[in-house]
Short mmCIF file of C-alpha atoms and ligand atoms in Angstrom, two decimals:
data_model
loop_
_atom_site.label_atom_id
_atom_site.label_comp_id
_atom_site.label_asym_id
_atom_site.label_seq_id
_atom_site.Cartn_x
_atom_site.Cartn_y
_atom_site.Cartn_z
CA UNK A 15 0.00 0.00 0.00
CA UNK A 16 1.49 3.30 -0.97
CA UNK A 17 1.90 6.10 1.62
CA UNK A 18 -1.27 8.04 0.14
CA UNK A 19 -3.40 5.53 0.47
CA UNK A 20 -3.07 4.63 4.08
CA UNK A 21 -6.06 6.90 5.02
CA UNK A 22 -8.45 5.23 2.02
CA UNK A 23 -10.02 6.51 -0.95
CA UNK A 24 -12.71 10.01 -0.74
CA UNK A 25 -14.90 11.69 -3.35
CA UNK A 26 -14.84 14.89 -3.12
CA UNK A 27 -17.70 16.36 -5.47
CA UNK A 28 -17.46 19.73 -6.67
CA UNK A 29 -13.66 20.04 -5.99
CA UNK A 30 -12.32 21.80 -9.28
CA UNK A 31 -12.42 25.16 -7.42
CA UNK A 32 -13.63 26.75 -4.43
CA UNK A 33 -15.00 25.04 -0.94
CA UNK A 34 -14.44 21.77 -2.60
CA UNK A 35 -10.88 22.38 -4.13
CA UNK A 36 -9.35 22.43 -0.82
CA UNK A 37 -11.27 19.46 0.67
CA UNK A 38 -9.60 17.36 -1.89
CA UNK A 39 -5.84 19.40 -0.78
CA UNK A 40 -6.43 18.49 2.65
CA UNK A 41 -7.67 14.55 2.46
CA UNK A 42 -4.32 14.32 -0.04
CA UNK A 43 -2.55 15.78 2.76
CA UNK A 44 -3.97 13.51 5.21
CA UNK A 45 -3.25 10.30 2.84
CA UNK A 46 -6.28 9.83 1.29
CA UNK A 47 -6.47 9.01 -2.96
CA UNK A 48 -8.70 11.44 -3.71
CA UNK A 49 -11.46 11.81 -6.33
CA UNK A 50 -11.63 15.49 -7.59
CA UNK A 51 -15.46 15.59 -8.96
CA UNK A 52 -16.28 18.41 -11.46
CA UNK A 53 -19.39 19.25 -13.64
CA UNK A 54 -18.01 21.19 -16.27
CA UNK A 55 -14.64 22.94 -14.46
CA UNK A 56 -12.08 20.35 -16.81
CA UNK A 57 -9.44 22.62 -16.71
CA UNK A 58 -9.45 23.71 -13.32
CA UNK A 59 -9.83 19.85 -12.03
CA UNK A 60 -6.73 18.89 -14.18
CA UNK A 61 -4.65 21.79 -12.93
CA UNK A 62 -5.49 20.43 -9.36
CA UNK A 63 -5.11 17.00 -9.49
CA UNK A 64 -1.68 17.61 -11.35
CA UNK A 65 -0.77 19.82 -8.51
CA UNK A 66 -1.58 16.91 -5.93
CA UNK A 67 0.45 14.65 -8.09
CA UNK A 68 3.56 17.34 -7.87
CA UNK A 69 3.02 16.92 -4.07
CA UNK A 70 3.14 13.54 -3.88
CA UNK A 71 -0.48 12.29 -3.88
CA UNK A 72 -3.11 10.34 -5.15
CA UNK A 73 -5.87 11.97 -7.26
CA UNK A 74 -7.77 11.81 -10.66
CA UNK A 75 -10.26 14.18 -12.01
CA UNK A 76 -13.70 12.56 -12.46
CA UNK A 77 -16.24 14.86 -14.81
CA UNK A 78 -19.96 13.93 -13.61
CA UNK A 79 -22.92 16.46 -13.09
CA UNK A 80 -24.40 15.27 -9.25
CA UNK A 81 -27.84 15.69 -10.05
CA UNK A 82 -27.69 13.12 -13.31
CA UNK A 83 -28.41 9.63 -11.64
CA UNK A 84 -26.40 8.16 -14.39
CA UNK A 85 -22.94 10.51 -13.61
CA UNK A 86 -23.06 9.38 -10.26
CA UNK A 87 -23.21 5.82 -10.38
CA UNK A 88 -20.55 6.27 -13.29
CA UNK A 89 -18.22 8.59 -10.87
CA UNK A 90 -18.48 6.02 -8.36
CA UNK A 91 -17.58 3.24 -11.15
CA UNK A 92 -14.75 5.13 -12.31
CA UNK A 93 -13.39 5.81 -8.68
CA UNK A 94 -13.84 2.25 -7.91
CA UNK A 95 -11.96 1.26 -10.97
CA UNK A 96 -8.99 4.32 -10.75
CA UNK A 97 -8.81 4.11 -6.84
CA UNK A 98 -10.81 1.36 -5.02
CA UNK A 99 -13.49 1.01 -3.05
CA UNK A 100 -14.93 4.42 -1.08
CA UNK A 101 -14.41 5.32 2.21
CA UNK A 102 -15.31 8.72 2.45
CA UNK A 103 -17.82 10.97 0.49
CA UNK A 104 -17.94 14.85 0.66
CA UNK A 105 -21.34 16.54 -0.88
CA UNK A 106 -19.89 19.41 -1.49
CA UNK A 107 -20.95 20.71 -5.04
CA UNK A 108 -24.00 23.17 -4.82
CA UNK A 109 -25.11 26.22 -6.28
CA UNK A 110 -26.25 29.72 -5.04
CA UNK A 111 -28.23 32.25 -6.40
CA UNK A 112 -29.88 34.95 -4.53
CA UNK A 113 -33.37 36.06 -5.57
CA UNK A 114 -36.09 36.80 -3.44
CA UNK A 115 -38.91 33.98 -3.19
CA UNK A 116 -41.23 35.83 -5.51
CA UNK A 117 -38.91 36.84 -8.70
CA UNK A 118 -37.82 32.90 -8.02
CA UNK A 119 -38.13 31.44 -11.79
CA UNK A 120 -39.39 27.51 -12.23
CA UNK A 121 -35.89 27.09 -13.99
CA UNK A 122 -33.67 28.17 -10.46
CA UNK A 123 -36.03 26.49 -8.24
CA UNK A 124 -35.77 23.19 -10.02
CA UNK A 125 -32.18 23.61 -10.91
CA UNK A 126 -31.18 24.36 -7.21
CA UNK A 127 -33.01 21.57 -6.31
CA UNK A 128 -31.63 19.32 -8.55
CA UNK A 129 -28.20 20.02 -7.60
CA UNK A 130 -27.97 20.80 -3.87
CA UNK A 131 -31.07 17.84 -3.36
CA UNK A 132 -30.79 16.04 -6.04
CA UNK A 133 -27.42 15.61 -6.21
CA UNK A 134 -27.17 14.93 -2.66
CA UNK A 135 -29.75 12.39 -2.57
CA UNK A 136 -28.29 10.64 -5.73
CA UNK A 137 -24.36 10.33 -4.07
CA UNK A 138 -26.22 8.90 -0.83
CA UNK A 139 -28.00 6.52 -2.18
CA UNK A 140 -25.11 5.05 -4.26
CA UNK A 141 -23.34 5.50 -0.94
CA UNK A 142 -25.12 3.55 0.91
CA UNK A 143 -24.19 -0.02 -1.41
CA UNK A 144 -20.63 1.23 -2.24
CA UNK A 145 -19.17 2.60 0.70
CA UNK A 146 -16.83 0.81 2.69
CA UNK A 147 -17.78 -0.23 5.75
CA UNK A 148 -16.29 2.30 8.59
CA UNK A 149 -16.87 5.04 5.81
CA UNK A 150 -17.71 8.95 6.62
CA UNK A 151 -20.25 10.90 4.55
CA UNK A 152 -19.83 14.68 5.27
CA UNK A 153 -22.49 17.10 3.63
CA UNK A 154 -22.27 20.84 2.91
CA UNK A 155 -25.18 22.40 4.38
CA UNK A 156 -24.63 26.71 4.98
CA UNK A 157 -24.93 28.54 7.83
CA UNK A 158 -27.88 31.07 6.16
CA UNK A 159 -30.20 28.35 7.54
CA UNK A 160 -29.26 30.05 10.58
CA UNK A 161 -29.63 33.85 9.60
CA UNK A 162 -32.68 33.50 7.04
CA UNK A 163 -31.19 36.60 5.14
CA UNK A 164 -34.10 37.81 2.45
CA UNK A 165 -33.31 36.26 -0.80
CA UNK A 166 -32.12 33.03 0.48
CA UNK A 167 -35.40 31.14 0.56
CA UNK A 168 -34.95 28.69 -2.55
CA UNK A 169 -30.94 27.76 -0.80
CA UNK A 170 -32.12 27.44 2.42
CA UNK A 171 -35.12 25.38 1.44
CA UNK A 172 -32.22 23.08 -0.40
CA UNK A 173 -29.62 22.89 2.80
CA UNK A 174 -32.58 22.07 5.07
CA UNK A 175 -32.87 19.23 3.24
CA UNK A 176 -30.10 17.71 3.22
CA UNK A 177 -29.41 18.19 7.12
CA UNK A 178 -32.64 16.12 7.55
CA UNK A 179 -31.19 13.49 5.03
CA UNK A 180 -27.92 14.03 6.88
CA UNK A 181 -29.99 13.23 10.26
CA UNK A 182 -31.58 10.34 9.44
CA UNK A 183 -29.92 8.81 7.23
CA UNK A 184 -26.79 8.37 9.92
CA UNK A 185 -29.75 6.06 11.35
CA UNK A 186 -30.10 4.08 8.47
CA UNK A 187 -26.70 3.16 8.18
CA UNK A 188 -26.67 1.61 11.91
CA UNK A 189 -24.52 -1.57 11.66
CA UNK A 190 -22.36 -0.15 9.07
CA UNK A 191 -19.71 1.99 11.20
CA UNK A 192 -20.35 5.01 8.88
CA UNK A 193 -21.01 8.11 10.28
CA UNK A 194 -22.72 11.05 8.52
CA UNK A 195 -22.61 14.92 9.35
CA UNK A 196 -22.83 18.24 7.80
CA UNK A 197 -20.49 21.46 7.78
CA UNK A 198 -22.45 24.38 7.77
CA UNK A 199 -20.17 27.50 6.55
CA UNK A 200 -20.92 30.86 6.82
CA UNK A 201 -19.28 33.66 4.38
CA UNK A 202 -16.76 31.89 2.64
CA UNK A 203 -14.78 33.77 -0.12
CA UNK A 204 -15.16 31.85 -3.23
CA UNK A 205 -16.75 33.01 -6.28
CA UNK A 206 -20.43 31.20 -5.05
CA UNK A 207 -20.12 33.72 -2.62
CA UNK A 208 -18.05 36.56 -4.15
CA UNK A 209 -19.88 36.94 -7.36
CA UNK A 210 -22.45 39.29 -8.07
CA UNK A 211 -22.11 40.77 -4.74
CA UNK A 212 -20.60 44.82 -4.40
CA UNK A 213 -17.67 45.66 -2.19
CA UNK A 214 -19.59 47.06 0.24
CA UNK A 215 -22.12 43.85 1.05
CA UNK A 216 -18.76 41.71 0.99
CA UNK A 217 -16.78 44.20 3.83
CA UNK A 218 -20.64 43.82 6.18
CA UNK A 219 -20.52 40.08 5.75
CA UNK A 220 -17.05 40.47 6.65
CA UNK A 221 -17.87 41.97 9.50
CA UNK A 222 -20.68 39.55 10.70
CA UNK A 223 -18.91 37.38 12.49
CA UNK A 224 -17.20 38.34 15.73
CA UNK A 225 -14.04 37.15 14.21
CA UNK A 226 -14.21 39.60 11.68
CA UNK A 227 -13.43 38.60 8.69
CA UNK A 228 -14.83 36.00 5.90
CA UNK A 229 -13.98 32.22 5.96
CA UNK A 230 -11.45 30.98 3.62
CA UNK A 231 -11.77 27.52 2.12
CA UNK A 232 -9.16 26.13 4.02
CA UNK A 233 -11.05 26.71 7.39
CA UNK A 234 -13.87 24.77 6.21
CA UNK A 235 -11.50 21.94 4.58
CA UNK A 236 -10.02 21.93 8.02
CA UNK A 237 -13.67 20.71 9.97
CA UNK A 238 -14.07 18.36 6.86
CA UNK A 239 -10.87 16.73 7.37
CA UNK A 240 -11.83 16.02 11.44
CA UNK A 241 -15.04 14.36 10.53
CA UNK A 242 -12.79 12.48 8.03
CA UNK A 243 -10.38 11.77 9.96
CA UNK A 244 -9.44 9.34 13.16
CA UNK A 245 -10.37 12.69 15.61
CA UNK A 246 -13.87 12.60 14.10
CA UNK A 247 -15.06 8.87 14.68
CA UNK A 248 -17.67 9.57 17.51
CA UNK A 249 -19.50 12.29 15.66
CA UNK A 250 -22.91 10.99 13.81
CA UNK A 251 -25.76 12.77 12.91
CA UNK A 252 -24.78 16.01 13.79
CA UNK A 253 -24.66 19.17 12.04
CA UNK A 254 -20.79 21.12 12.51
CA UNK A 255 -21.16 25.11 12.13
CA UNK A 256 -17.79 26.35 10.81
CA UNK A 257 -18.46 30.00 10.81
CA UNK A 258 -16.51 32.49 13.17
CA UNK A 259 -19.37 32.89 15.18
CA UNK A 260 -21.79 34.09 13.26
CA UNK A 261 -24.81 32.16 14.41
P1 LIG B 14 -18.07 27.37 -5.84
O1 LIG B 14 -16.81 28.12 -5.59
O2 LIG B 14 -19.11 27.98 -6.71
O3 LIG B 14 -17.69 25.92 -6.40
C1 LIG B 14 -18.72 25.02 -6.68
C2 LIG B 14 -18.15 23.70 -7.12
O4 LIG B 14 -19.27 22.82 -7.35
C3 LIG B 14 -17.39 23.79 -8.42
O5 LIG B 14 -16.29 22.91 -8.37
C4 LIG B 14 -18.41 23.31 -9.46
O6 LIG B 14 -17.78 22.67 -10.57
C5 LIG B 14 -19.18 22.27 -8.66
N1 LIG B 14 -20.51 21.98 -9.19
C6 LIG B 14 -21.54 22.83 -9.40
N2 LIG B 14 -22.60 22.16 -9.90
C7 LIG B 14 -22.23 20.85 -9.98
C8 LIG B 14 -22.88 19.67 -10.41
N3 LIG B 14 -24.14 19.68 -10.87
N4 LIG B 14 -22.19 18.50 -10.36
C9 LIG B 14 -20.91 18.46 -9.91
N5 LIG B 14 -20.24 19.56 -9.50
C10 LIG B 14 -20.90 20.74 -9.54
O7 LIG B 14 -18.81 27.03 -4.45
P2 LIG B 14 -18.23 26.95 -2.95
O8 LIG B 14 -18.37 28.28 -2.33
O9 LIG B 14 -16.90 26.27 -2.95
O10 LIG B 14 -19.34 26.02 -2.26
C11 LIG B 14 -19.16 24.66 -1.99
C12 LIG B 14 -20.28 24.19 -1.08
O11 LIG B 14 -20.27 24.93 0.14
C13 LIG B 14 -21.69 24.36 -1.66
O12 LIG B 14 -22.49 23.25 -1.33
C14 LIG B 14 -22.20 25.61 -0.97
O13 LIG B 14 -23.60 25.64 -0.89
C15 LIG B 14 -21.54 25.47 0.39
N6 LIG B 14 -21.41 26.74 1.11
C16 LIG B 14 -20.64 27.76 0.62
C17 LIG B 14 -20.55 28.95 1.32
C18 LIG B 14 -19.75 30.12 0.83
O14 LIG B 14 -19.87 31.21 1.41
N7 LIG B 14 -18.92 29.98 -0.18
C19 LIG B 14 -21.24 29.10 2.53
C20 LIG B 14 -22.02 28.04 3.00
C21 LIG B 14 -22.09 26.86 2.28
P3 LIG B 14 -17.97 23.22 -12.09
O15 LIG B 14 -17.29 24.55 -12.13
O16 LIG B 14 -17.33 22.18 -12.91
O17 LIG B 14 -19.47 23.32 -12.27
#
């Protein structure tokens, strides 16, 4: 067994930039061969996973869209093929777009849903038949559950359900050694958060938390890797706010 796979194998979905890019860094870091999961980003997840290589580790670049039934049991296929069997799956890929209930159109509804539900539901239930026993599932959830800032409706409405899949499916899996939690993040600077917002709404967000200043992906990689890792093995069910303080 080489030295980067002493920790197992992890998906990482939506890890060609952002949140997800430096989940993958970090389980690398920690040993662990490491699917980098992309929808479209095939350039960015390239650039990554030869950057990973550079450092030593074990990763490939797997395209698949989360909310296509098909991709997923494909990624998890590929992965099992490239890598071996899974022991640890991070829901990370989601989208956000800010628009107050009302001006909502049928297209973002149903494509939020598709992705940050959807896509959710579709890597659990594959999960649940694939995963090795002894496995971790950690889900993104958000923090704006917590604030219920105008415009966040449609997102929330998504992230709520996946901490109730999160809840009970850590049930469901009794017998199985697998535990299953979210990280809720608050302001994170990546472009799902950065974009389309002005200067000004980025320095109050800033500001929000009494450790004033944004999260950085690497904080939030940080409480991923725990619930990944040895540290992490009596936490089930539970929902982990990585947020400054914020709520
Ligand atoms: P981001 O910078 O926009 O990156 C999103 C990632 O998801 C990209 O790699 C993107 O890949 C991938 N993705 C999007 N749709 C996908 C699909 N259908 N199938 C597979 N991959 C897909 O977002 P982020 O800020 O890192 O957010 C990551 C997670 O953290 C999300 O679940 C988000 O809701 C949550 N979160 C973020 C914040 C924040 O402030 N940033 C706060 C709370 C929670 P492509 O480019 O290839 O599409």
């Amino acid at each position: 067994m080489s030295a980067a796979n002493q920790s197992g194998v992890a998906i990482v979905t939506g890890a060609s930039r952002g949140i997800g890019a430096n989940i993958a860094r970090r389980l690398v870091r920690d040993g662990f061969a490491v699917a980098v999961n992309y929808a479209s980003s095939s350039a960015e997840a390239d650039k990554l996973v030869a950057e990973l290589a550079q450092a030593g580790g074990k990763a490939v670049a797997v395209q698949g869209d989360v909310s296509k039934v098909d991709d997923v049991r494909r990624l998890f296929e590929t992965v099992e093929q490239q890598l071996g069997k899974v022991d640890v799956v991070v829901n990370n890929a989601g989208i956000l777009k800010t628009v107050p209930l009302a001006q909502t159109s049928d297209e973002l509804f149903a494509q939020t849903f598709a992705i940050n539900v959807g896509g959710v539901f579709n890597m659990l239930r594959e999960a649940a038949t694939r995963l090795n026993d002894g496995g971790r599932i950690i889900n993104l959830s958000s923090t704006t559950l917590a604030l219920n800032l105008p415009g966040y409706s449609i997102y929330n409405g998504t992230k709520a359900a996946v901490e109730a899949f999160s809840r009970v499916f850590a049930k469901e899996l009794r017998g199985r050694r697998i535990t299953v939690n979210c990280v809720a993040p608050g302001p994170v600077a990546t472009d799902l958060f950065l974009n389309g917002k002005t200067e000004e709404q980025i320095a109050q967000f800033s500001k929000m938390p009494p450790l004033e200043r944004l999260g950085q992906p690497e904080d939030i990689a940080n409480a991923v890797a725990f619930l990944a890792g040895p540290d992490g093995a009596w936490v089930n069910g539970q929902v982990l706010r990585a947020n400054g303080g914020i709520a």
